[in-house]
Amino acid sequence: MGVGPRQCCFKISPSDLSMQSRWRMAEILLRQKLDEDMHQKIAREMNLSETAFIRKLHPTDNFTQSSCFGLRWFTPASEVPLCGHATLASAAVLFHKMKNANSTITFVTLSGELKARRAEDGIVLDLPLYPAHPQDFLEVEDLIKTAIGDTLVQDIRYSPDTRKLLVRLSDTYNRSFLESLKVNTQNLPQVENTGKVKGLILTLKGEHGGQTQEFDFYSRYFAPWVGVAEDPVTGSAHTVLSSYWSQQLGKKDMHAFQCSHRGGELKISLRPDGRVDIEGGAALVLEGTLTA
């Protein structure tokens, strides 16, 4: 079977909180059920960091009035359990293109229910907050040295919920060092092939004072295990980073910057219910229809 008639496809450029971040992902509105293997085939053909599939949960649902939808995310290589920015882009398609009438939309996902609500300057995502626990260096030494060589490391944490390894670089480094750091991702899936790690977060304490804008922390994110060498800006990584840096800095509201080539700012607010709000915006750059 093919993809079925009139599955709507949108390419979205989430803009985070500043206009500095520019990358693209695809959002597919499924008007009819899609053959299971077609999700991955379409994502591979799109060849973007993530392709998101939005589906109606009941036959009577529609994209303009319903407030709850199913949502799945695929990289070119595999399905992933959480993608924050593809969730933001999905909400943007429903709010701005489909003119959904609700102020809040709920997505049923592999990471549970995620909510996206309208905000004055964009869309606020309500995401889970995942703790990261101390990790023995010797157990991940080969992975770290393959990725960043002899770069000084200050702390290592592991998030079992997300299978992400958080590596905090020495406070002696600055943002420009992290931005220019050459990271070897090509060999990581061979070095770490147990399935324990699916993503590598490099992070650094922010700089305060001076002429540059202040950020509480910086990061970069790499996921070659799922076909993404480096992700430009990563909502799911910040579900781990937010937990870690809130403890380290003693703060609930933080301003972060992901130092990829395209980069992007994130404003983060930890909620009293143990979750995290991340706000952003998006722009539609292309629209099409997938047919059989």
Short mmCIF file of C-alpha atoms in Angstrom, two decimals:
data_model
loop_
_atom_site.label_atom_id
_atom_site.label_comp_id
_atom_site.label_asym_id
_atom_site.label_seq_id
_atom_site.Cartn_x
_atom_site.Cartn_y
_atom_site.Cartn_z
CA MET A 1 0.00 0.00 0.00
CA GLY A 2 1.04 3.60 -0.54
CA VAL A 3 0.74 6.48 1.85
CA GLY A 4 -2.93 7.03 1.09
CA PRO A 5 -4.66 10.06 -0.38
CA ARG A 6 -4.06 13.59 0.84
CA GLN A 7 -1.68 13.16 3.74
CA CYS A 8 -0.63 16.78 4.31
CA CYS A 9 3.07 17.51 4.65
CA PHE A 10 4.59 20.69 6.10
CA LYS A 11 8.21 21.69 6.47
CA ILE A 12 8.66 23.85 9.54
CA SER A 13 11.51 26.08 10.67
CA PRO A 14 11.23 26.43 14.46
CA SER A 15 12.75 29.71 15.56
CA ASP A 16 13.22 28.93 19.26
CA LEU A 17 13.06 32.10 21.31
CA SER A 18 15.32 34.18 19.17
CA MET A 19 15.47 34.52 15.41
CA GLN A 20 18.96 33.05 15.44
CA SER A 21 17.93 29.39 15.12
CA ARG A 22 17.15 28.12 11.65
CA TRP A 23 16.65 24.44 10.90
CA ARG A 24 13.90 22.39 9.36
CA MET A 25 11.74 19.42 10.21
CA ALA A 26 8.71 17.87 8.55
CA GLU A 27 5.21 17.57 10.01
CA ILE A 28 2.79 15.06 8.48
CA LEU A 29 -0.94 15.39 9.19
CA LEU A 30 -2.37 11.88 8.80
CA ARG A 31 -5.91 12.06 7.52
CA GLN A 32 -5.98 8.26 7.27
CA LYS A 33 -4.05 5.44 8.91
CA LEU A 34 -0.56 4.95 7.53
CA ASP A 35 1.09 1.58 7.01
CA GLU A 36 3.56 1.11 9.86
CA ASP A 37 6.68 0.79 7.72
CA MET A 38 5.78 3.94 5.77
CA HIS A 39 6.57 6.19 8.74
CA GLN A 40 10.25 5.29 8.58
CA LYS A 41 10.35 5.32 4.77
CA ILE A 42 8.92 8.85 4.66
CA ALA A 43 11.31 10.05 7.39
CA ARG A 44 14.25 8.57 5.50
CA GLU A 45 13.15 10.33 2.32
CA MET A 46 12.67 13.65 4.15
CA ASN A 47 16.22 13.26 5.53
CA LEU A 48 15.69 15.83 8.30
CA SER A 49 16.62 15.57 11.98
CA GLU A 50 13.02 14.62 12.75
CA THR A 51 9.81 13.97 10.85
CA ALA A 52 6.68 14.13 13.02
CA PHE A 53 3.41 12.33 12.31
CA ILE A 54 0.22 13.81 13.79
CA ARG A 55 -2.79 11.49 13.82
CA LYS A 56 -6.42 11.71 14.92
CA LEU A 57 -7.21 9.45 17.86
CA HIS A 58 -10.87 8.87 17.00
CA PRO A 59 -12.78 8.76 13.68
CA THR A 60 -14.85 11.80 14.64
CA ASP A 61 -11.81 13.96 15.46
CA ASN A 62 -10.75 16.79 13.20
CA PHE A 63 -7.69 19.03 13.11
CA THR A 64 -9.58 22.29 13.69
CA GLN A 65 -11.75 21.40 16.70
CA SER A 66 -10.21 18.45 18.53
CA SER A 67 -7.79 19.10 21.39
CA CYS A 68 -5.96 15.76 21.62
CA PHE A 69 -3.90 13.98 18.96
CA GLY A 70 -1.40 11.17 18.62
CA LEU A 71 2.18 12.18 17.81
CA ARG A 72 5.25 10.15 16.75
CA TRP A 73 8.75 11.28 15.77
CA PHE A 74 11.21 9.61 13.38
CA THR A 75 14.79 10.43 12.48
CA PRO A 76 16.06 9.13 9.11
CA ALA A 77 17.19 5.99 10.97
CA SER A 78 14.65 5.21 13.69
CA GLU A 79 11.70 6.24 15.84
CA VAL A 80 12.57 8.32 18.92
CA PRO A 81 10.63 8.56 22.20
CA LEU A 82 10.73 12.37 22.48
CA CYS A 83 11.47 15.38 20.31
CA GLY A 84 10.64 18.75 21.81
CA HIS A 85 11.10 20.94 18.75
CA ALA A 86 9.10 18.66 16.46
CA THR A 87 6.35 18.84 19.09
CA LEU A 88 6.53 22.63 18.96
CA ALA A 89 6.35 22.51 15.16
CA SER A 90 3.37 20.13 15.31
CA ALA A 91 1.52 22.53 17.58
CA ALA A 92 2.39 25.41 15.25
CA VAL A 93 0.85 23.59 12.27
CA LEU A 94 -2.34 22.91 14.22
CA PHE A 95 -2.63 26.39 15.74
CA HIS A 96 -1.56 28.52 12.80
CA LYS A 97 -2.22 26.48 9.65
CA MET A 98 -5.22 24.38 10.65
CA LYS A 99 -6.61 27.20 12.85
CA ASN A 100 -7.26 24.86 15.75
CA ALA A 101 -9.71 26.55 18.09
CA ASN A 102 -8.23 25.32 21.37
CA SER A 103 -5.81 27.25 23.58
CA THR A 104 -4.06 24.03 24.62
CA ILE A 105 -3.39 20.88 22.61
CA THR A 106 -2.48 17.53 24.15
CA PHE A 107 -0.28 15.05 22.29
CA VAL A 108 -0.31 11.35 23.20
CA THR A 109 3.26 10.11 22.70
CA LEU A 110 5.79 7.48 23.73
CA SER A 111 6.78 9.94 26.50
CA GLY A 112 3.24 10.22 27.82
CA GLU A 113 0.95 13.19 27.36
CA LEU A 114 2.65 16.42 26.25
CA LYS A 115 0.84 19.74 26.21
CA ALA A 116 1.39 22.76 23.98
CA ARG A 117 -0.37 26.02 24.79
CA ARG A 118 -0.62 29.34 23.03
CA ALA A 119 1.52 32.15 24.42
CA GLU A 120 1.77 35.83 23.56
CA ASP A 121 5.07 35.42 21.72
CA GLY A 122 4.86 31.79 20.61
CA ILE A 123 4.03 28.35 21.97
CA VAL A 124 4.87 26.90 25.38
CA LEU A 125 5.66 23.19 25.63
CA ASP A 126 4.97 21.32 28.87
CA LEU A 127 7.60 18.55 28.86
CA PRO A 128 8.75 15.91 31.34
CA LEU A 129 11.80 16.63 33.47
CA TYR A 130 14.33 13.79 33.66
CA PRO A 131 16.96 13.41 36.40
CA ALA A 132 20.55 12.51 35.53
CA HIS A 133 22.59 10.41 37.95
CA PRO A 134 26.36 10.32 38.56
CA GLN A 135 28.13 8.10 36.05
CA ASP A 136 31.42 6.24 36.58
CA PHE A 137 33.96 7.70 34.15
CA LEU A 138 35.65 4.35 33.53
CA GLU A 139 32.41 2.87 32.17
CA VAL A 140 32.12 5.55 29.47
CA GLU A 141 35.79 6.51 29.08
CA ASP A 142 36.12 5.07 25.56
CA LEU A 143 32.99 6.89 24.38
CA ILE A 144 34.09 10.24 25.79
CA LYS A 145 37.67 10.02 24.56
CA THR A 146 36.49 8.98 21.10
CA ALA A 147 34.14 11.96 20.99
CA ILE A 148 36.25 14.76 22.49
CA GLY A 149 39.77 13.38 23.02
CA ASP A 150 41.59 14.84 26.03
CA THR A 151 39.15 17.70 26.63
CA LEU A 152 38.85 18.28 30.38
CA VAL A 153 35.65 16.92 31.91
CA GLN A 154 34.19 18.24 35.18
CA ASP A 155 31.14 16.02 35.66
CA ILE A 156 29.39 13.06 34.01
CA ARG A 157 25.73 12.17 34.46
CA TYR A 158 23.46 9.56 32.89
CA SER A 159 19.70 9.76 32.33
CA PRO A 160 18.25 6.22 32.23
CA ASP A 161 14.83 7.54 31.17
CA THR A 162 16.20 9.10 27.98
CA ARG A 163 19.43 7.08 27.57
CA LYS A 164 21.36 10.34 27.24
CA LEU A 165 24.87 10.80 28.60
CA LEU A 166 25.52 14.32 29.94
CA VAL A 167 29.17 15.40 29.92
CA ARG A 168 29.94 18.71 31.61
CA LEU A 169 33.17 20.27 30.38
CA SER A 170 35.58 22.03 32.71
CA ASP A 171 34.61 25.50 33.91
CA THR A 172 37.96 26.67 32.54
CA TYR A 173 36.46 26.53 29.03
CA ASN A 174 34.19 29.18 27.51
CA ARG A 175 31.44 29.29 24.92
CA SER A 176 33.79 29.78 21.98
CA PHE A 177 35.67 26.64 22.97
CA LEU A 178 32.47 24.56 22.96
CA GLU A 179 31.36 26.05 19.65
CA SER A 180 34.65 25.25 17.93
CA LEU A 181 35.21 21.84 19.55
CA LYS A 182 35.62 19.09 16.92
CA VAL A 183 33.49 16.16 18.02
CA ASN A 184 34.03 12.74 16.44
CA THR A 185 30.58 11.23 16.12
CA GLN A 186 31.26 8.82 13.27
CA ASN A 187 32.70 6.05 15.45
CA LEU A 188 30.48 6.44 18.50
CA PRO A 189 27.92 3.75 17.55
CA GLN A 190 30.75 1.24 17.26
CA VAL A 191 32.38 2.30 20.54
CA GLU A 192 29.06 2.26 22.45
CA ASN A 193 26.90 -0.51 21.00
CA THR A 194 25.18 -1.83 24.12
CA GLY A 195 22.08 0.35 23.65
CA LYS A 196 22.68 2.13 26.97
CA VAL A 197 23.50 5.47 25.33
CA LYS A 198 21.44 6.94 22.50
CA GLY A 199 22.50 10.58 22.82
CA LEU A 200 25.54 12.57 23.98
CA ILE A 201 25.09 15.98 25.61
CA LEU A 202 28.10 18.25 26.00
CA THR A 203 27.42 21.13 28.35
CA LEU A 204 29.22 24.04 29.93
CA LYS A 205 28.44 26.53 32.67
CA GLY A 206 27.38 29.94 31.37
CA GLU A 207 29.44 33.11 31.48
CA HIS A 208 28.20 36.17 33.32
CA GLY A 209 29.36 39.72 32.88
CA GLY A 210 31.37 41.21 30.06
CA GLN A 211 30.03 42.32 26.70
CA THR A 212 28.23 39.13 25.65
CA GLN A 213 24.64 38.16 26.44
CA GLU A 214 24.34 36.16 29.64
CA PHE A 215 23.30 32.51 29.55
CA ASP A 216 23.05 30.10 32.46
CA PHE A 217 24.49 27.21 30.46
CA TYR A 218 25.56 26.12 26.99
CA SER A 219 25.23 22.77 25.25
CA ARG A 220 25.65 20.72 22.10
CA TYR A 221 23.84 17.46 21.31
CA PHE A 222 24.89 14.43 19.25
CA ALA A 223 22.82 11.32 18.42
CA PRO A 224 24.57 9.24 15.71
CA TRP A 225 22.92 6.15 17.21
CA VAL A 226 19.62 7.33 15.68
CA GLY A 227 21.06 8.86 12.52
CA VAL A 228 21.62 12.45 13.74
CA ALA A 229 25.29 13.44 13.87
CA GLU A 230 24.52 16.77 15.58
CA ASP A 231 21.10 18.25 16.27
CA PRO A 232 20.87 22.05 15.92
CA VAL A 233 18.62 22.68 18.95
CA THR A 234 17.18 19.87 21.04
CA GLY A 235 14.15 20.11 23.29
CA SER A 236 14.53 16.54 24.58
CA ALA A 237 18.13 17.17 25.67
CA HIS A 238 16.92 20.12 27.71
CA THR A 239 14.55 17.90 29.67
CA VAL A 240 17.79 16.47 31.13
CA LEU A 241 19.86 19.67 31.08
CA SER A 242 17.14 21.63 32.88
CA SER A 243 17.10 19.14 35.74
CA TYR A 244 20.89 19.09 36.04
CA TRP A 245 21.55 22.82 35.85
CA SER A 246 18.65 23.71 38.13
CA GLN A 247 20.33 21.65 40.83
CA GLN A 248 23.78 23.02 40.06
CA LEU A 249 22.73 26.69 39.93
CA GLY A 250 19.86 26.66 42.39
CA LYS A 251 17.53 28.23 39.82
CA LYS A 252 14.09 27.40 38.40
CA ASP A 253 14.13 29.90 35.52
CA MET A 254 17.08 29.71 33.15
CA HIS A 255 18.30 31.06 29.83
CA ALA A 256 20.24 28.54 27.73
CA PHE A 257 22.03 28.49 24.41
CA GLN A 258 22.71 25.43 22.24
CA CYS A 259 26.00 26.02 20.45
CA SER A 260 25.48 24.15 17.18
CA HIS A 261 26.43 25.75 13.86
CA ARG A 262 22.92 27.21 13.60
CA GLY A 263 22.33 27.45 17.32
CA GLY A 264 19.39 28.69 19.32
CA GLU A 265 18.25 30.19 22.61
CA LEU A 266 15.88 28.52 25.04
CA LYS A 267 14.02 30.01 27.98
CA ILE A 268 13.32 27.37 30.57
CA SER A 269 11.01 27.37 33.57
CA LEU A 270 10.78 24.43 35.97
CA ARG A 271 7.22 23.87 37.14
CA PRO A 272 6.02 23.02 40.68
CA ASP A 273 4.65 19.70 39.36
CA GLY A 274 8.11 18.46 38.40
CA ARG A 275 7.87 19.22 34.70
CA VAL A 276 9.46 21.94 32.56
CA ASP A 277 8.08 24.67 30.28
CA ILE A 278 10.05 25.57 27.16
CA GLU A 279 8.79 28.37 24.91
CA GLY A 280 9.40 28.81 21.18
CA GLY A 281 7.97 29.76 17.79
CA ALA A 282 7.92 28.38 14.25
CA ALA A 283 7.50 29.43 10.63
CA LEU A 284 5.96 27.39 7.79
CA VAL A 285 8.39 27.21 4.87
CA LEU A 286 6.79 24.61 2.56
CA GLU A 287 3.48 22.79 2.18
CA GLY A 288 2.61 19.74 0.09
CA THR A 289 0.46 16.61 -0.17
CA LEU A 290 1.61 12.99 -0.07
CA THR A 291 -0.39 10.68 -2.30
CA ALA A 292 -0.33 6.98 -3.16
#
